[in-house]
Amino acid sequence: MMLNAYRVELDSMGEVNVPITAKWGAQTERSRQNFQIGDQHMPHELIQALAMLKFAAAKANQASGKLAADKAKAIQTAAQAIIAGQHADQFPLVIWQTGSGTQTNMNVNEVIAHLTPLTAEVHPNDHVNMSQSSNDVFPSAIHIAGVLAIENKLLPSLASIIARLQLLEAANHDQLKLGRTHLQDATPMRFSQEISGWRSALEHTAQQLELSLSELRQLPIGGTAVGTGLNASGAYTETVLATLSELTGTPFVADANKFHGLANKDALVFVHGALKALAGNAMKMANDIRWLASGPRAGLGEITIPANEPGSSIMPGKVNPTQCEALTMVAVQVMGNDATIGFAASQGNFELNTFMPVLAYNFVQSINLLADALTSFEQHCLIGLQPNSARMQEFVAQSLMLVTALNQHIGYEKGAQIAKAAYHEGITLKDAALRSGFVTEQQYDTWVNPADMVDN
């Protein structure tokens, strides 16, 4: 794009020089010049959601008789192009701008107006923004972007990794291994049972996300400037919501109290809580896997995972659990985003929250990062995960916690004596048990069988 040649545009504050090839107008250019802060731009998902709202608003305004059919059609056609991902270079604004997102709302309004064949007749404010305020449009767009990203990207990613874990469970049903609690040896278990814990954790967070979406589906659209609905016709909101639901293929409803919808961001806090829970479960799974794969000679070494890249610039042959590291880094980023969202949501003053751009950025980033990282983890780690059967069997055989099987026969205190004697004297559990005189060899062999200890 040529930015050194300009045209003159007018807004309520006067003349502005705008790059001649730009589709945006004066208000976008003012923001582009006044907020050269960082390089974090508005998520494209948010821009598309804003375009969806412009499409729906044009239809509603035409239906109410406020907007001529030719203008409504022109706005909808331009909005559809943005929804399809075209003209992405026409949205240059960073998130560090006005806290209402007004300048990005106007960026979309101006681009749509310039894309229409009726540019001279379609005004960004009077027509594209008709019956709207940034104050109801921008929070509605965050909700729309969030619902669509979770439904279309994150939940499918979760479903795929859950299915992969189910395959691993089935393949490892007969593999016994040592359980661990407090990073100490515990009683035996099936490897499939350990995997089932990871799988169930992800299933729980998928359910939590689906349940939480009911909050995001409530939009404050129609509240306009302060929640009163000034300049929005009576049927406008219903038509916008029906159109959005049809356009996206997923339902959206009205926030029953627009004053709440404009000023409070508790829905984002609530849904991001589920994203944070997912981050925590992903962190736990990735940490378990890198511990189990630690080694190859001085670690646990109970599993092997794919060797994807060289792990060191100085140690030849070293391979690291890089997919685990990437997923855990994403997890802590999401946890940091959760803190930002919590703080930002608490800062509503009177009839508006003015932290919406940073809310949008962090919210959408968390969804995208989790979806991408879980997909990568499945494709480049889980798909090649293999048990080291010999190592698992060795640990089970050496475990002192097999003594737990004796509890119901000789009691906890006598079992503890046997385990401590085996540890301090450096002998096997069986030898310590026989020396204690509490059990016979036949009783020990009957009662202490790891395979009998893994299922109720």
GROMACS .gro file of C-alpha atoms in nm:
model
  456
    1MET     CA    1   0.000   0.000   0.000
    2MET     CA    2   0.131   0.345  -0.092
    3LEU     CA    3   0.126   0.558   0.222
    4ASN     CA    4   0.321   0.856   0.089
    5ALA     CA    5   0.043   0.988  -0.136
    6TYR     CA    6  -0.262   1.137   0.034
    7ARG     CA    7  -0.619   1.248  -0.016
    8VAL     CA    8  -0.803   1.490   0.210
    9GLU     CA    9  -1.094   1.359   0.419
   10LEU     CA   10  -1.325   1.551   0.648
   11ASP     CA   11  -1.477   1.462   0.983
   12SER     CA   12  -1.639   1.669   1.258
   13MET     CA   13  -1.297   1.797   1.366
   14GLY     CA   14  -1.182   1.913   1.023
   15GLU     CA   15  -0.949   1.796   0.746
   16VAL     CA   16  -0.728   1.488   0.767
   17ASN     CA   17  -0.471   1.357   0.518
   18VAL     CA   18  -0.545   0.990   0.450
   19PRO     CA   19  -0.324   0.759   0.239
   20ILE     CA   20  -0.470   0.770  -0.110
   21THR     CA   21  -0.499   0.392  -0.144
   22ALA     CA   22  -0.656   0.343   0.199
   23LYS     CA   23  -1.021   0.247   0.228
   24TRP     CA   24  -1.043   0.397   0.575
   25GLY     CA   25  -1.134   0.754   0.651
   26ALA     CA   26  -1.055   1.046   0.879
   27GLN     CA   27  -1.135   0.894   1.217
   28THR     CA   28  -0.929   0.583   1.149
   29GLU     CA   29  -0.638   0.795   1.035
   30ARG     CA   30  -0.654   1.012   1.345
   31SER     CA   31  -0.632   0.701   1.561
   32ARG     CA   32  -0.351   0.556   1.349
   33GLN     CA   33  -0.148   0.872   1.404
   34ASN     CA   34  -0.239   0.938   1.767
   35PHE     CA   35  -0.193   0.587   1.907
   36GLN     CA   36   0.139   0.455   1.785
   37ILE     CA   37   0.165   0.225   2.085
   38GLY     CA   38   0.290  -0.130   2.053
   39ASP     CA   39   0.219  -0.364   1.766
   40GLN     CA   40  -0.083  -0.550   1.902
   41HIS     CA   41  -0.359  -0.499   1.647
   42MET     CA   42  -0.728  -0.572   1.674
   43PRO     CA   43  -0.792  -0.945   1.623
   44HIS     CA   44  -0.930  -1.023   1.279
   45GLU     CA   45  -1.205  -1.226   1.451
   46LEU     CA   46  -1.326  -0.904   1.614
   47ILE     CA   47  -1.320  -0.716   1.282
   48GLN     CA   48  -1.526  -0.992   1.123
   49ALA     CA   49  -1.772  -0.985   1.412
   50LEU     CA   50  -1.811  -0.609   1.371
   51ALA     CA   51  -1.878  -0.662   1.000
   52MET     CA   52  -2.143  -0.920   1.089
   53LEU     CA   53  -2.312  -0.663   1.309
   54LYS     CA   54  -2.303  -0.405   1.028
   55PHE     CA   55  -2.461  -0.660   0.793
   56ALA     CA   56  -2.736  -0.738   1.044
   57ALA     CA   57  -2.794  -0.372   1.133
   58ALA     CA   58  -2.833  -0.276   0.767
   59LYS     CA   59  -3.099  -0.545   0.727
   60ALA     CA   60  -3.281  -0.431   1.041
   61ASN     CA   61  -3.266  -0.065   0.944
   62GLN     CA   62  -3.403  -0.144   0.598
   63ALA     CA   63  -3.683  -0.350   0.752
   64SER     CA   64  -3.782  -0.060   0.976
   65GLY     CA   65  -3.786   0.181   0.681
   66LYS     CA   66  -3.495   0.390   0.812
   67LEU     CA   67  -3.244   0.284   0.545
   68ALA     CA   68  -3.301   0.274   0.170
   69ALA     CA   69  -3.279  -0.068   0.009
   70ASP     CA   70  -2.990   0.022  -0.221
   71LYS     CA   71  -2.781   0.154   0.068
   72ALA     CA   72  -2.864  -0.149   0.284
   73LYS     CA   73  -2.762  -0.386   0.005
   74ALA     CA   74  -2.438  -0.197  -0.057
   75ILE     CA   75  -2.348  -0.207   0.313
   76GLN     CA   76  -2.426  -0.578   0.335
   77THR     CA   77  -2.216  -0.660   0.027
   78ALA     CA   78  -1.917  -0.472   0.166
   79ALA     CA   79  -1.963  -0.632   0.508
   80GLN     CA   80  -1.973  -0.977   0.350
   81ALA     CA   81  -1.635  -0.915   0.187
   82ILE     CA   82  -1.483  -0.829   0.526
   83ILE     CA   83  -1.647  -1.133   0.686
   84ALA     CA   84  -1.486  -1.345   0.413
   85GLY     CA   85  -1.145  -1.216   0.517
   86GLN     CA   86  -1.091  -0.966   0.238
   87HIS     CA   87  -0.935  -0.623   0.291
   88ALA     CA   88  -0.752  -0.732   0.607
   89ASP     CA   89  -0.488  -0.464   0.546
   90GLN     CA   90  -0.752  -0.194   0.590
   91PHE     CA   91  -0.773  -0.240   0.967
   92PRO     CA   92  -0.445  -0.097   1.097
   93LEU     CA   93  -0.543   0.016   1.446
   94VAL     CA   94  -0.379  -0.109   1.764
   95ILE     CA   95  -0.566  -0.214   2.075
   96TRP     CA   96  -0.411   0.070   2.277
   97GLN     CA   97  -0.670   0.328   2.178
   98THR     CA   98  -0.997   0.455   2.319
   99GLY     CA   99  -1.132   0.213   2.576
  100SER     CA  100  -1.473   0.187   2.409
  101GLY     CA  101  -1.324   0.066   2.081
  102THR     CA  102  -1.491   0.359   1.904
  103GLN     CA  103  -1.202   0.407   1.662
  104THR     CA  104  -1.208   0.046   1.548
  105ASN     CA  105  -1.586   0.060   1.512
  106MET     CA  106  -1.539   0.369   1.294
  107ASN     CA  107  -1.258   0.194   1.106
  108VAL     CA  108  -1.507  -0.075   1.005
  109ASN     CA  109  -1.776   0.185   0.928
  110GLU     CA  110  -1.538   0.386   0.709
  111VAL     CA  111  -1.402   0.087   0.520
  112ILE     CA  112  -1.752  -0.042   0.449
  113ALA     CA  113  -1.858   0.302   0.326
  114HIS     CA  114  -1.554   0.325   0.097
  115LEU     CA  115  -1.606  -0.026  -0.038
  116THR     CA  116  -1.962   0.041  -0.152
  117PRO     CA  117  -2.028   0.162  -0.506
  118LEU     CA  118  -2.235   0.432  -0.338
  119THR     CA  119  -1.941   0.582  -0.151
  120ALA     CA  120  -2.064   0.936  -0.199
  121GLU     CA  121  -2.407   0.843  -0.064
  122VAL     CA  122  -2.319   0.599   0.217
  123HIS     CA  123  -2.197   0.780   0.527
  124PRO     CA  124  -1.995   0.587   0.790
  125ASN     CA  125  -2.195   0.732   1.080
  126ASP     CA  126  -2.535   0.807   0.933
  127HIS     CA  127  -2.581   0.484   0.740
  128VAL     CA  128  -2.327   0.213   0.830
  129ASN     CA  129  -2.352   0.298   1.201
  130MET     CA  130  -2.726   0.366   1.193
  131SER     CA  131  -2.910   0.264   1.515
  132GLN     CA  132  -2.578   0.183   1.675
  133SER     CA  133  -2.318   0.315   1.915
  134SER     CA  134  -1.968   0.184   1.964
  135ASN     CA  135  -2.081   0.129   2.321
  136ASP     CA  136  -2.324  -0.149   2.227
  137VAL     CA  137  -2.159  -0.268   1.905
  138PHE     CA  138  -1.809  -0.329   2.038
  139PRO     CA  139  -1.903  -0.547   2.340
  140SER     CA  140  -2.147  -0.737   2.120
  141ALA     CA  141  -1.867  -0.801   1.872
  142ILE     CA  142  -1.642  -0.938   2.148
  143HIS     CA  143  -1.914  -1.183   2.245
  144ILE     CA  144  -1.974  -1.289   1.885
  145ALA     CA  145  -1.603  -1.335   1.817
  146GLY     CA  146  -1.567  -1.538   2.136
  147VAL     CA  147  -1.860  -1.770   2.065
  148LEU     CA  148  -1.748  -1.837   1.709
  149ALA     CA  149  -1.382  -1.894   1.800
  150ILE     CA  150  -1.473  -2.133   2.080
  151GLU     CA  151  -1.732  -2.324   1.875
  152ASN     CA  152  -1.546  -2.335   1.545
  153LYS     CA  153  -1.186  -2.366   1.659
  154LEU     CA  154  -1.130  -2.451   2.025
  155LEU     CA  155  -1.401  -2.713   2.080
  156PRO     CA  156  -1.304  -2.905   1.763
  157SER     CA  157  -0.941  -2.898   1.876
  158LEU     CA  158  -1.048  -3.032   2.215
  159ALA     CA  159  -1.261  -3.304   2.055
  160SER     CA  160  -0.969  -3.417   1.843
  161ILE     CA  161  -0.718  -3.440   2.129
  162ILE     CA  162  -0.976  -3.619   2.347
  163ALA     CA  163  -1.023  -3.877   2.070
  164ARG     CA  164  -0.645  -3.922   2.051
  165LEU     CA  165  -0.628  -3.984   2.425
  166GLN     CA  166  -0.907  -4.238   2.396
  167LEU     CA  167  -0.698  -4.428   2.140
  168LEU     CA  168  -0.401  -4.421   2.377
  169GLU     CA  169  -0.619  -4.552   2.658
  170ALA     CA  170  -0.736  -4.845   2.450
  171ALA     CA  171  -0.382  -4.929   2.341
  172ASN     CA  172  -0.246  -4.925   2.698
  173HIS     CA  173  -0.519  -5.099   2.896
  174ASP     CA  174  -0.300  -5.393   2.998
  175GLN     CA  175   0.010  -5.189   3.076
  176LEU     CA  176   0.073  -5.168   3.451
  177LYS     CA  177   0.277  -4.886   3.597
  178LEU     CA  178   0.350  -4.724   3.928
  179GLY     CA  179   0.123  -4.448   4.048
  180ARG     CA  180   0.272  -4.141   4.213
  181THR     CA  181   0.138  -3.895   4.470
  182HIS     CA  182   0.335  -3.607   4.621
  183LEU     CA  183   0.607  -3.703   4.366
  184GLN     CA  184   0.653  -4.020   4.572
  185ASP     CA  185   0.584  -4.383   4.487
  186ALA     CA  186   0.222  -4.489   4.528
  187THR     CA  187   0.018  -4.798   4.445
  188PRO     CA  188   0.011  -4.953   4.094
  189MET     CA  189  -0.233  -4.853   3.824
  190ARG     CA  190  -0.296  -4.910   3.457
  191PHE     CA  191  -0.127  -4.667   3.221
  192SER     CA  192  -0.469  -4.634   3.054
  193GLN     CA  193  -0.608  -4.508   3.386
  194GLU     CA  194  -0.346  -4.236   3.403
  195ILE     CA  195  -0.428  -4.136   3.046
  196SER     CA  196  -0.799  -4.139   3.131
  197GLY     CA  197  -0.733  -3.870   3.391
  198TRP     CA  198  -0.591  -3.641   3.123
  199ARG     CA  199  -0.876  -3.722   2.889
  200SER     CA  200  -1.145  -3.665   3.151
  201ALA     CA  201  -0.993  -3.332   3.253
  202LEU     CA  202  -1.021  -3.207   2.896
  203GLU     CA  203  -1.375  -3.342   2.868
  204HIS     CA  204  -1.473  -3.154   3.182
  205THR     CA  205  -1.334  -2.824   3.052
  206ALA     CA  206  -1.502  -2.879   2.715
  207GLN     CA  207  -1.832  -2.915   2.900
  208GLN     CA  208  -1.757  -2.607   3.109
  209LEU     CA  209  -1.686  -2.405   2.796
  210GLU     CA  210  -2.009  -2.519   2.629
  211LEU     CA  211  -2.211  -2.431   2.938
  212SER     CA  212  -2.043  -2.091   2.974
  213LEU     CA  213  -2.134  -1.990   2.618
  214SER     CA  214  -2.488  -1.912   2.733
  215GLU     CA  215  -2.342  -1.596   2.889
  216LEU     CA  216  -2.159  -1.491   2.571
  217ARG     CA  217  -2.467  -1.542   2.356
  218GLN     CA  218  -2.636  -1.249   2.534
  219LEU     CA  219  -2.564  -0.931   2.340
  220PRO     CA  220  -2.621  -0.570   2.449
  221ILE     CA  221  -2.686  -0.465   2.089
  222GLY     CA  222  -2.970  -0.214   2.076
  223GLY     CA  223  -2.861  -0.040   2.394
  224THR     CA  224  -2.678   0.227   2.188
  225ALA     CA  225  -2.498   0.495   2.388
  226VAL     CA  226  -2.588   0.433   2.754
  227GLY     CA  227  -2.832   0.141   2.745
  228THR     CA  228  -3.156   0.330   2.680
  229GLY     CA  229  -3.172   0.230   2.313
  230LEU     CA  230  -3.184   0.588   2.184
  231ASN     CA  231  -3.209   0.600   1.800
  232ALA     CA  232  -3.276   0.224   1.773
  233SER     CA  233  -3.627   0.128   1.659
  234GLY     CA  234  -3.840  -0.115   1.855
  235ALA     CA  235  -3.800  -0.415   1.624
  236TYR     CA  236  -3.437  -0.338   1.543
  237THR     CA  237  -3.276  -0.558   1.810
  238GLU     CA  238  -3.492  -0.861   1.729
  239THR     CA  239  -3.406  -0.838   1.360
  240VAL     CA  240  -3.035  -0.793   1.429
  241LEU     CA  241  -3.026  -1.096   1.658
  242ALA     CA  242  -3.224  -1.313   1.416
  243THR     CA  243  -2.997  -1.212   1.130
  244LEU     CA  244  -2.681  -1.277   1.332
  245SER     CA  245  -2.807  -1.619   1.436
  246GLU     CA  246  -2.883  -1.708   1.074
  247LEU     CA  247  -2.554  -1.564   0.947
  248THR     CA  248  -2.335  -1.745   1.199
  249GLY     CA  249  -2.535  -2.066   1.237
  250THR     CA  250  -2.540  -2.031   1.616
  251PRO     CA  251  -2.796  -1.854   1.838
  252PHE     CA  252  -2.760  -1.511   1.991
  253VAL     CA  253  -3.010  -1.344   2.223
  254ALA     CA  254  -3.060  -1.003   2.380
  255ASP     CA  255  -2.907  -0.914   2.713
  256ALA     CA  256  -3.217  -0.848   2.919
  257ASN     CA  257  -3.056  -0.543   3.078
  258LYS     CA  258  -2.860  -0.328   2.837
  259PHE     CA  259  -2.718  -0.115   3.117
  260HIS     CA  260  -2.551  -0.427   3.250
  261GLY     CA  261  -2.439  -0.531   2.900
  262LEU     CA  262  -2.260  -0.204   2.834
  263ALA     CA  263  -2.097  -0.149   3.170
  264ASN     CA  264  -2.023  -0.499   3.302
  265LYS     CA  265  -1.793  -0.759   3.149
  266ASP     CA  266  -1.866  -1.046   3.386
  267ALA     CA  267  -1.955  -1.276   3.095
  268LEU     CA  268  -1.597  -1.249   2.968
  269VAL     CA  269  -1.461  -1.317   3.316
  270PHE     CA  270  -1.690  -1.619   3.350
  271VAL     CA  271  -1.607  -1.775   3.014
  272HIS     CA  272  -1.237  -1.700   3.049
  273GLY     CA  273  -1.252  -1.883   3.380
  274ALA     CA  274  -1.328  -2.196   3.178
  275LEU     CA  275  -1.038  -2.111   2.946
  276LYS     CA  276  -0.814  -2.076   3.251
  277ALA     CA  277  -0.937  -2.413   3.378
  278LEU     CA  278  -0.848  -2.563   3.041
  279ALA     CA  279  -0.504  -2.403   3.062
  280GLY     CA  280  -0.455  -2.559   3.405
  281ASN     CA  281  -0.556  -2.904   3.284
  282ALA     CA  282  -0.335  -2.872   2.976
  283MET     CA  283  -0.045  -2.766   3.198
  284LYS     CA  284  -0.095  -3.070   3.421
  285MET     CA  285  -0.109  -3.312   3.127
  286ALA     CA  286   0.198  -3.165   2.958
  287ASN     CA  287   0.395  -3.167   3.283
  288ASP     CA  288   0.302  -3.530   3.352
  289ILE     CA  289   0.414  -3.632   3.006
  290ARG     CA  290   0.748  -3.454   3.019
  291TRP     CA  291   0.821  -3.603   3.361
  292LEU     CA  292   0.728  -3.952   3.241
  293ALA     CA  293   0.950  -3.902   2.934
  294SER     CA  294   1.242  -3.758   3.132
  295GLY     CA  295   1.582  -3.912   3.070
  296PRO     CA  296   1.669  -4.091   2.856
  297ARG     CA  297   1.899  -4.252   3.115
  298ALA     CA  298   1.876  -4.048   3.433
  299GLY     CA  299   1.504  -3.976   3.445
  300LEU     CA  300   1.180  -4.169   3.484
  301GLY     CA  301   1.187  -4.285   3.126
  302GLU     CA  302   0.848  -4.458   3.146
  303ILE     CA  303   0.739  -4.329   2.806
  304THR     CA  304   0.897  -4.204   2.486
  305ILE     CA  305   0.765  -3.911   2.286
  306PRO     CA  306   0.858  -3.801   1.933
  307ALA     CA  307   1.202  -3.649   1.883
  308ASN     CA  308   1.108  -3.351   1.670
  309GLU     CA  309   1.410  -3.121   1.683
  310PRO     CA  310   1.767  -3.106   1.817
  311GLY     CA  311   1.745  -2.989   2.177
  312SER     CA  312   2.076  -2.821   2.235
  313SER     CA  313   2.322  -2.598   2.057
  314ILE     CA  314   2.611  -2.749   2.252
  315MET     CA  315   2.509  -3.104   2.355
  316PRO     CA  316   2.497  -3.334   2.050
  317GLY     CA  317   2.209  -3.581   2.044
  318LYS     CA  318   2.004  -3.405   2.310
  319VAL     CA  319   1.629  -3.402   2.246
  320ASN     CA  320   1.382  -3.204   2.457
  321PRO     CA  321   1.004  -3.228   2.520
  322THR     CA  322   0.940  -2.915   2.316
  323GLN     CA  323   0.569  -2.967   2.257
  324CYS     CA  324   0.519  -2.994   2.633
  325GLU     CA  325   0.713  -2.673   2.679
  326ALA     CA  326   0.510  -2.490   2.416
  327LEU     CA  327   0.179  -2.602   2.568
  328THR     CA  328   0.285  -2.503   2.920
  329MET     CA  329   0.398  -2.161   2.797
  330VAL     CA  330   0.058  -2.113   2.636
  331ALA     CA  331  -0.102  -2.216   2.966
  332VAL     CA  332   0.080  -1.948   3.164
  333GLN     CA  333   0.000  -1.687   2.898
  334VAL     CA  334  -0.369  -1.772   2.931
  335MET     CA  335  -0.342  -1.746   3.310
  336GLY     CA  336  -0.185  -1.403   3.267
  337ASN     CA  337  -0.462  -1.306   3.027
  338ASP     CA  338  -0.713  -1.412   3.291
  339ALA     CA  339  -0.565  -1.164   3.537
  340THR     CA  340  -0.583  -0.888   3.275
  341ILE     CA  341  -0.944  -0.972   3.195
  342GLY     CA  342  -1.039  -0.976   3.561
  343PHE     CA  343  -0.882  -0.639   3.628
  344ALA     CA  344  -1.024  -0.483   3.310
  345ALA     CA  345  -1.374  -0.613   3.376
  346SER     CA  346  -1.373  -0.452   3.721
  347GLN     CA  347  -1.317  -0.107   3.576
  348GLY     CA  348  -1.659  -0.016   3.445
  349ASN     CA  349  -1.756   0.339   3.539
  350PHE     CA  350  -2.121   0.436   3.539
  351GLU     CA  351  -2.270   0.332   3.202
  352LEU     CA  352  -1.961   0.197   3.023
  353ASN     CA  353  -1.653  -0.020   3.061
  354THR     CA  354  -1.362   0.150   2.884
  355PHE     CA  355  -1.119  -0.140   2.878
  356MET     CA  356  -1.287  -0.325   2.593
  357PRO     CA  357  -1.002  -0.340   2.337
  358VAL     CA  358  -0.765  -0.506   2.584
  359LEU     CA  359  -1.047  -0.739   2.690
  360ALA     CA  360  -1.106  -0.836   2.329
  361TYR     CA  361  -0.738  -0.889   2.254
  362ASN     CA  362  -0.666  -1.111   2.554
  363PHE     CA  363  -0.991  -1.304   2.529
  364VAL     CA  364  -0.949  -1.395   2.162
  365GLN     CA  365  -0.578  -1.462   2.208
  366SER     CA  366  -0.646  -1.716   2.482
  367ILE     CA  367  -0.893  -1.906   2.264
  368ASN     CA  368  -0.661  -1.914   1.963
  369LEU     CA  369  -0.351  -2.005   2.161
  370LEU     CA  370  -0.522  -2.294   2.338
  371ALA     CA  371  -0.673  -2.427   2.016
  372ASP     CA  372  -0.344  -2.408   1.825
  373ALA     CA  373  -0.133  -2.548   2.110
  374LEU     CA  374  -0.364  -2.843   2.177
  375THR     CA  375  -0.371  -2.929   1.808
  376SER     CA  376   0.008  -2.909   1.789
  377PHE     CA  377   0.045  -3.119   2.104
  378GLU     CA  378  -0.177  -3.389   1.962
  379GLN     CA  379  -0.012  -3.396   1.620
  380HIS     CA  380   0.351  -3.370   1.731
  381CYS     CA  381   0.354  -3.538   2.073
  382LEU     CA  382   0.058  -3.759   2.161
  383ILE     CA  383   0.043  -3.923   1.822
  384GLY     CA  384   0.386  -4.077   1.880
  385LEU     CA  385   0.369  -4.141   2.255
  386GLN     CA  386   0.480  -4.496   2.346
  387PRO     CA  387   0.513  -4.673   2.682
  388ASN     CA  388   0.848  -4.814   2.796
  389SER     CA  389   0.703  -5.140   2.927
  390ALA     CA  390   1.027  -5.270   3.075
  391ARG     CA  391   1.081  -4.950   3.272
  392MET     CA  392   0.724  -4.948   3.400
  393GLN     CA  393   0.748  -5.311   3.509
  394GLU     CA  394   1.080  -5.244   3.683
  395PHE     CA  395   0.932  -4.961   3.891
  396VAL     CA  396   0.626  -5.166   3.985
  397ALA     CA  397   0.842  -5.456   4.096
  398GLN     CA  398   1.060  -5.231   4.311
  399SER     CA  399   0.776  -5.037   4.471
  400LEU     CA  400   0.745  -5.045   4.847
  401MET     CA  401   0.387  -4.927   4.822
  402LEU     CA  402   0.274  -5.272   4.715
  403VAL     CA  403   0.261  -5.325   5.089
  404THR     CA  404  -0.075  -5.145   5.080
  405ALA     CA  405  -0.231  -5.473   4.964
  406LEU     CA  406  -0.146  -5.619   5.308
  407ASN     CA  407  -0.340  -5.355   5.502
  408GLN     CA  408  -0.667  -5.546   5.512
  409HIS     CA  409  -0.486  -5.860   5.627
  410ILE     CA  410  -0.227  -5.743   5.883
  411GLY     CA  411  -0.319  -5.375   5.941
  412TYR     CA  412  -0.159  -5.042   5.855
  413GLU     CA  413   0.098  -5.034   6.138
  414LYS     CA  414   0.251  -5.372   6.057
  415GLY     CA  415   0.253  -5.284   5.687
  416ALA     CA  416   0.441  -4.963   5.765
  417GLN     CA  417   0.702  -5.160   5.962
  418ILE     CA  418   0.759  -5.390   5.664
  419ALA     CA  419   0.793  -5.100   5.415
  420LYS     CA  420   1.033  -4.907   5.639
  421ALA     CA  421   1.247  -5.216   5.699
  422ALA     CA  422   1.271  -5.285   5.326
  423TYR     CA  423   1.372  -4.924   5.258
  424HIS     CA  424   1.630  -4.887   5.536
  425GLU     CA  425   1.786  -5.231   5.487
  426GLY     CA  426   1.789  -5.211   5.108
  427ILE     CA  427   1.603  -5.537   5.062
  428THR     CA  428   1.292  -5.632   4.867
  429LEU     CA  429   0.948  -5.581   5.009
  430LYS     CA  430   0.888  -5.954   5.003
  431ASP     CA  431   1.206  -6.027   5.199
  432ALA     CA  432   1.112  -5.767   5.459
  433ALA     CA  433   0.761  -5.908   5.487
  434LEU     CA  434   0.886  -6.263   5.541
  435ARG     CA  435   1.147  -6.148   5.795
  436SER     CA  436   0.877  -5.967   5.991
  437GLY     CA  437   0.692  -6.290   6.056
  438PHE     CA  438   0.360  -6.117   5.988
  439VAL     CA  439   0.295  -6.315   5.667
  440THR     CA  440   0.398  -6.642   5.509
  441GLU     CA  441   0.544  -6.667   5.161
  442GLN     CA  442   0.221  -6.820   5.033
  443GLN     CA  443   0.016  -6.542   5.188
  444TYR     CA  444   0.244  -6.275   5.044
  445ASP     CA  445   0.230  -6.421   4.693
  446THR     CA  446  -0.149  -6.446   4.715
  447TRP     CA  447  -0.216  -6.105   4.862
  448VAL     CA  448   0.051  -5.892   4.688
  449ASN     CA  449  -0.029  -5.906   4.316
  450PRO     CA  450   0.001  -5.573   4.131
  451ALA     CA  451  -0.251  -5.679   3.869
  452ASP     CA  452  -0.513  -5.724   4.142
  453MET     CA  453  -0.451  -5.376   4.280
  454VAL     CA  454  -0.552  -5.164   3.980
  455ASP     CA  455  -0.928  -5.229   3.958
  456ASN     CA  456  -1.195  -5.231   4.227
   0.00000   0.00000   0.00000
